[in-house]
Structure formats: C-alpha cells, structure tokens
Amino acid sequence: NAGVTQTPKFQVLKTGQSMTLQCAQDMNHEYMSWYRQDPGMGLRLIHYSVGAGITDQGEVPNGYNVSRSTTEDFPLRLLSAAPSQTSVYFCASRFDRSNTGELFFGEGSRLTVL
Amino acid sequence: GNSVTQMEGPVTLSEEAFLTINCTYTATGYPSLFWYVQYPGEGLQLLLKATKADDKGSNKGFEATYRKETTSFHLEKGSVQVSDSAVYFCALSGMDSNYQLIWGAGTKLIIKP
C-alpha cells in the first residue's frame, strides 16, 4: 500500500550543485506533478505530466527539469541549485487529468540550499 | 485568472468549539472546489470536494457548500478536536487553469485541550 513515494526526505546542497528528487507511484496514475511549498504561499506547481513521455511546465518551472519515461516514475532535477530553491517539495499523482479527481501526495522532501 | 483566497491563520480554538475557515475564489465557469488537509510532517490529503454549485462536500465531520452566488466554499465543523490541528488548504480546478489546481495559502488550525 505504498501510494506515492518520494526520496530523499531531507537534503542539504551547496549553491551550484545538482540533484534529483525521486518520485514513484504504484497506483497506475496517468497524471503526476511536482509542487513546492513555501511559507504563506500555498503550493506552486513546478511541472506536471499527463502520461509517459508527456511533460509540461507549471507556474514556477525555471531551474527544474523533469522527465516521464514510465508511468510510475517522475523525477525532478535541480540543474544548479540556488538558495531560492530552499523549500519543501511534494510529488502528487491523480488517476487521470480530469479536474474532479483526488490528488495523492507523497510525504515531501525538504531541501536546503546553502 | 483563477485565484483562491483563504483567511489568514493561525486560527486557535478550544476543543469542542465551532470552526469556520473562510475560502473565496475567482474563476469563470464552474470550477471544482476542494479542501485538503496537511497534518504535521505529512503530505496533503483530500478532505472533501464539491464539483457543482450547491453541492455539499463532507468528511470526518467537516462540511463545505459550493456557493456560486458568493463564490465561496467555507469549511465548517461543529465540534473540533485536538486531532484536527493541521493546515487546511482550499483549492479549485477549472477550465481557465487547464485543470491544474489553484491553491490558497493555507490556514493553520490549532486546537487547545
């Protein structure tokens, strides 16, 4: 009963380093997404995917890359980390792209960039 | 464009008090409306939703009614418990946002025994 699994849970990076946040879901969901959560700002969509091989930008895509080679996995890559990317990151998935479906969230990954 | 406005927190109540967290939205057409809850150290989870005007979503004693005339989706609970302490997010999804969720800033709720 795994649901949405994110790794790592915590990470500290130095400015300019790169890293990948992993996200996997075992519910055969078409739709997957990455959000960042910052105090007082709610959740902001970084990138999303409506199926394997299809990705699109959200509200705040700069500095991040994604790919969707399988239905299960949706990694988020930080190309050259900056202090402004210090945040809590959530991966979320949904059965399909409809606007009424429930989003299932991972437990989050807390990233600090020094 | 679409937007969601929630009352600022934190909201602090005593156990068994009545809860209202206000949420208003801006959108064209008929978006779907959601409340998500985030317990400490966890990801968000769906609390309730409503997909058309006058629908009432309910779950775990919480209720919210989709009011198109006032563009509101206020969250209510008759008697809160300490275990309800969490951050509550109002969100909408509609045609204008290409069916992506638009989120409010979140309201932190603290229930004291």
Coordinates of C-alpha atoms in Angstrom, one line a residue:
Chain A
N1 CA 0.0 0.0 0.0
A2 CA 2.8 2.4 -0.9
G3 CA 1.0 5.1 -2.8
V4 CA 3.3 8.0 -3.7
T5 CA 6.9 7.6 -2.5
Q6 CA 9.4 10.4 -2.5
T7 CA 13.1 10.3 -1.8
P8 CA 15.1 11.7 -0.2
K9 CA 13.1 13.2 2.7
F10 CA 15.9 15.7 3.6
Q11 CA 18.7 17.1 1.6
V12 CA 21.3 19.9 2.0
L13 CA 23.0 21.2 -1.1
K14 CA 25.6 23.9 -1.8
T15 CA 24.8 26.6 -4.3
G16 CA 25.6 25.3 -7.8
Q17 CA 25.2 21.6 -7.0
S18 CA 22.7 19.5 -8.9
M19 CA 20.5 16.7 -7.6
T20 CA 17.4 14.7 -8.4
L21 CA 14.3 14.2 -6.3
Q22 CA 12.7 10.8 -6.9
C23 CA 9.0 10.2 -7.1
A24 CA 7.3 6.9 -7.7
Q25 CA 3.6 5.9 -7.6
D26 CA 2.2 2.4 -7.7
M27 CA -1.5 3.3 -8.5
N28 CA -1.2 3.3 -12.3
H29 CA -2.0 7.1 -12.3
E30 CA -1.8 9.0 -15.6
Y31 CA -1.2 12.3 -14.0
M32 CA 1.8 13.3 -11.9
S33 CA 3.1 16.6 -10.7
W34 CA 5.7 18.4 -8.6
Y35 CA 4.9 21.3 -6.2
R36 CA 6.9 23.4 -3.9
Q37 CA 5.6 24.7 -0.7
D38 CA 6.9 27.9 0.8
P39 CA 5.5 29.6 4.0
G40 CA 2.5 31.8 3.3
M41 CA 2.4 30.9 -0.4
G42 CA 0.5 27.7 -0.6
L43 CA 1.6 25.2 -3.2
R44 CA 3.0 26.2 -6.5
L45 CA 3.1 23.9 -9.4
I46 CA 6.6 23.3 -10.9
H47 CA 6.0 20.7 -13.7
Y48 CA 3.4 18.1 -14.5
S49 CA 2.8 15.1 -16.7
V50 CA -0.4 13.6 -18.1
G51 CA 1.3 10.4 -19.2
A52 CA 4.5 8.7 -20.1
G53 CA 6.6 10.8 -22.5
I54 CA 4.5 13.9 -21.9
T55 CA 5.5 16.8 -19.6
D56 CA 4.6 20.4 -19.3
Q57 CA 5.5 23.4 -17.3
G58 CA 3.6 24.7 -14.3
E59 CA 3.7 28.1 -12.6
V60 CA 7.4 28.1 -11.5
P61 CA 9.4 25.8 -13.8
N62 CA 12.7 27.7 -14.0
G63 CA 15.7 25.9 -12.6
Y64 CA 14.0 22.5 -12.7
N65 CA 13.7 19.7 -15.3
V66 CA 11.5 16.6 -15.4
S67 CA 11.0 13.5 -17.5
R68 CA 8.4 10.8 -17.6
S69 CA 9.9 7.7 -19.2
T70 CA 7.5 5.3 -17.3
T71 CA 4.0 5.6 -15.8
E72 CA 5.4 5.0 -12.3
D73 CA 8.3 7.5 -12.1
F74 CA 8.5 11.2 -12.3
P75 CA 11.9 12.6 -11.1
L76 CA 12.6 16.3 -10.6
R77 CA 16.1 17.5 -11.4
L78 CA 17.6 20.7 -10.0
L79 CA 20.3 21.7 -12.5
S80 CA 22.3 24.2 -10.5
A81 CA 20.8 24.7 -7.0
A82 CA 20.2 28.3 -5.7
P83 CA 19.2 29.4 -2.2
S84 CA 15.8 30.5 -3.6
Q85 CA 15.1 26.8 -4.2
T86 CA 15.2 26.1 -0.5
S87 CA 11.7 24.7 0.0
V88 CA 9.6 21.6 0.7
Y89 CA 8.8 19.7 -2.4
F90 CA 5.8 17.5 -2.9
C91 CA 5.1 15.0 -5.6
A92 CA 1.4 14.3 -6.3
S93 CA -0.5 11.9 -8.6
R94 CA -4.0 11.5 -9.9
F95 CA -5.8 8.8 -11.8
D96 CA -6.4 11.0 -14.8
R97 CA -6.2 14.6 -16.0
S98 CA -9.8 15.4 -15.0
N99 CA -10.5 18.3 -12.7
T100 CA -12.5 16.4 -10.2
G101 CA -10.1 13.6 -9.2
E102 CA -8.3 13.3 -5.9
L103 CA -4.6 14.2 -5.8
F104 CA -2.5 11.8 -3.8
F105 CA 0.6 13.3 -2.2
G106 CA 4.0 12.0 -1.1
E107 CA 5.3 12.9 2.3
G108 CA 7.5 15.6 1.0
S109 CA 11.2 16.3 0.5
R110 CA 12.8 19.2 2.5
L111 CA 15.6 20.8 0.5
T112 CA 18.0 23.4 1.9
V113 CA 20.4 25.2 -0.4
L114 CA 23.3 27.0 1.3
Chain B
G1 CA -7.2 34.5 -13.9
N2 CA -8.2 32.0 -11.3
S3 CA -7.4 32.6 -7.7
V4 CA -8.3 31.4 -4.2
T5 CA -8.3 33.5 -1.0
Q6 CA -8.3 31.9 2.4
M7 CA -8.5 33.5 5.8
E8 CA -5.1 34.0 7.4
G9 CA -4.1 32.0 10.4
P10 CA -3.2 30.7 12.7
V11 CA -6.7 30.0 14.0
T12 CA -6.7 29.0 17.6
L13 CA -9.8 27.3 19.2
S14 CA -10.6 25.3 22.3
E15 CA -11.7 21.7 21.9
E16 CA -15.4 21.4 21.1
A17 CA -15.6 24.9 19.6
F18 CA -17.3 25.6 16.3
L19 CA -14.9 26.0 13.3
T20 CA -15.3 28.1 10.2
I21 CA -12.4 28.7 7.8
N22 CA -13.3 31.1 5.0
C23 CA -12.5 30.5 1.4
T24 CA -13.5 32.6 -1.6
Y25 CA -12.5 32.1 -5.2
T26 CA -12.3 33.9 -8.6
A27 CA -12.9 31.8 -11.7
T28 CA -15.0 31.8 -14.8
G29 CA -17.4 29.0 -15.4
Y30 CA -18.0 26.2 -12.9
P31 CA -14.7 25.1 -11.3
S32 CA -14.5 22.1 -8.9
L33 CA -13.6 23.1 -5.3
F34 CA -11.6 21.2 -2.8
W35 CA -10.4 21.2 0.8
Y36 CA -7.1 19.5 1.5
V37 CA -5.6 18.9 5.0
Q38 CA -1.9 18.6 5.9
Y39 CA -1.1 17.1 9.3
P40 CA 2.3 17.9 10.8
G41 CA 5.1 16.2 8.9
E42 CA 2.9 14.7 6.3
G43 CA 1.8 15.4 2.7
L44 CA -1.6 16.8 1.9
Q45 CA -4.7 14.6 1.7
L46 CA -8.1 15.3 0.3
L47 CA -10.6 16.2 3.0
L48 CA -13.7 16.9 0.8
K49 CA -14.8 18.3 -2.5
A50 CA -17.7 19.7 -4.5
T51 CA -18.0 19.7 -8.3
K52 CA -21.1 21.8 -8.9
A53 CA -23.0 24.7 -7.4
D54 CA -24.9 24.0 -4.2
D55 CA -23.1 20.7 -3.7
K56 CA -22.1 20.0 -0.2
G57 CA -18.9 18.1 0.5
S58 CA -18.5 16.3 3.8
N59 CA -16.0 14.1 5.6
K60 CA -14.8 13.4 9.2
G61 CA -17.4 15.9 10.5
F62 CA -16.3 18.7 8.2
E63 CA -18.6 20.3 5.7
A64 CA -18.4 22.9 2.9
T65 CA -21.0 24.1 0.5
Y66 CA -20.2 25.3 -3.0
R67 CA -21.9 28.8 -3.2
K68 CA -21.7 30.2 -6.7
E69 CA -23.6 33.4 -5.8
T70 CA -21.0 34.4 -3.2
T71 CA -18.1 32.5 -4.9
S72 CA -17.3 30.8 -1.5
F73 CA -16.5 27.4 -0.2
H74 CA -16.2 27.9 3.6
L75 CA -15.1 24.9 5.7
E76 CA -17.1 24.2 8.9
K77 CA -17.1 21.7 11.7
G78 CA -19.4 21.7 14.7
S79 CA -17.1 20.5 17.4
V80 CA -13.3 20.4 16.8
Q81 CA -10.9 18.0 18.5
V82 CA -7.2 18.3 19.2
S83 CA -6.5 15.9 16.4
D84 CA -8.0 18.4 13.9
S85 CA -4.9 20.6 14.4
A86 CA -3.4 20.9 10.9
V87 CA -3.0 23.2 8.0
Y88 CA -6.1 23.4 5.7
F89 CA -5.9 24.3 2.0
C90 CA -8.7 25.5 -0.2
A91 CA -8.2 24.8 -3.9
L92 CA -10.0 25.0 -7.2
S93 CA -9.6 23.3 -10.6
G94 CA -11.2 24.6 -13.7
M95 CA -11.1 25.2 -17.4
D96 CA -9.2 28.5 -17.0
S97 CA -6.3 26.8 -15.2
N98 CA -6.1 24.0 -17.7
Y99 CA -7.4 21.8 -14.9
Q100 CA -4.5 22.4 -12.7
L101 CA -5.2 23.0 -9.1
I102 CA -5.0 26.6 -7.9
W103 CA -4.2 26.8 -4.2
G104 CA -5.0 29.1 -1.3
A105 CA -2.1 30.0 1.0
G106 CA -3.4 27.6 3.7
T107 CA -4.8 28.2 7.2
K108 CA -3.1 26.7 10.2
L109 CA -5.6 25.5 12.8
I110 CA -4.5 25.0 16.5
I111 CA -6.9 23.3 18.8
K112 CA -6.2 23.5 22.6
P113 CA -7.5 20.9 25.0

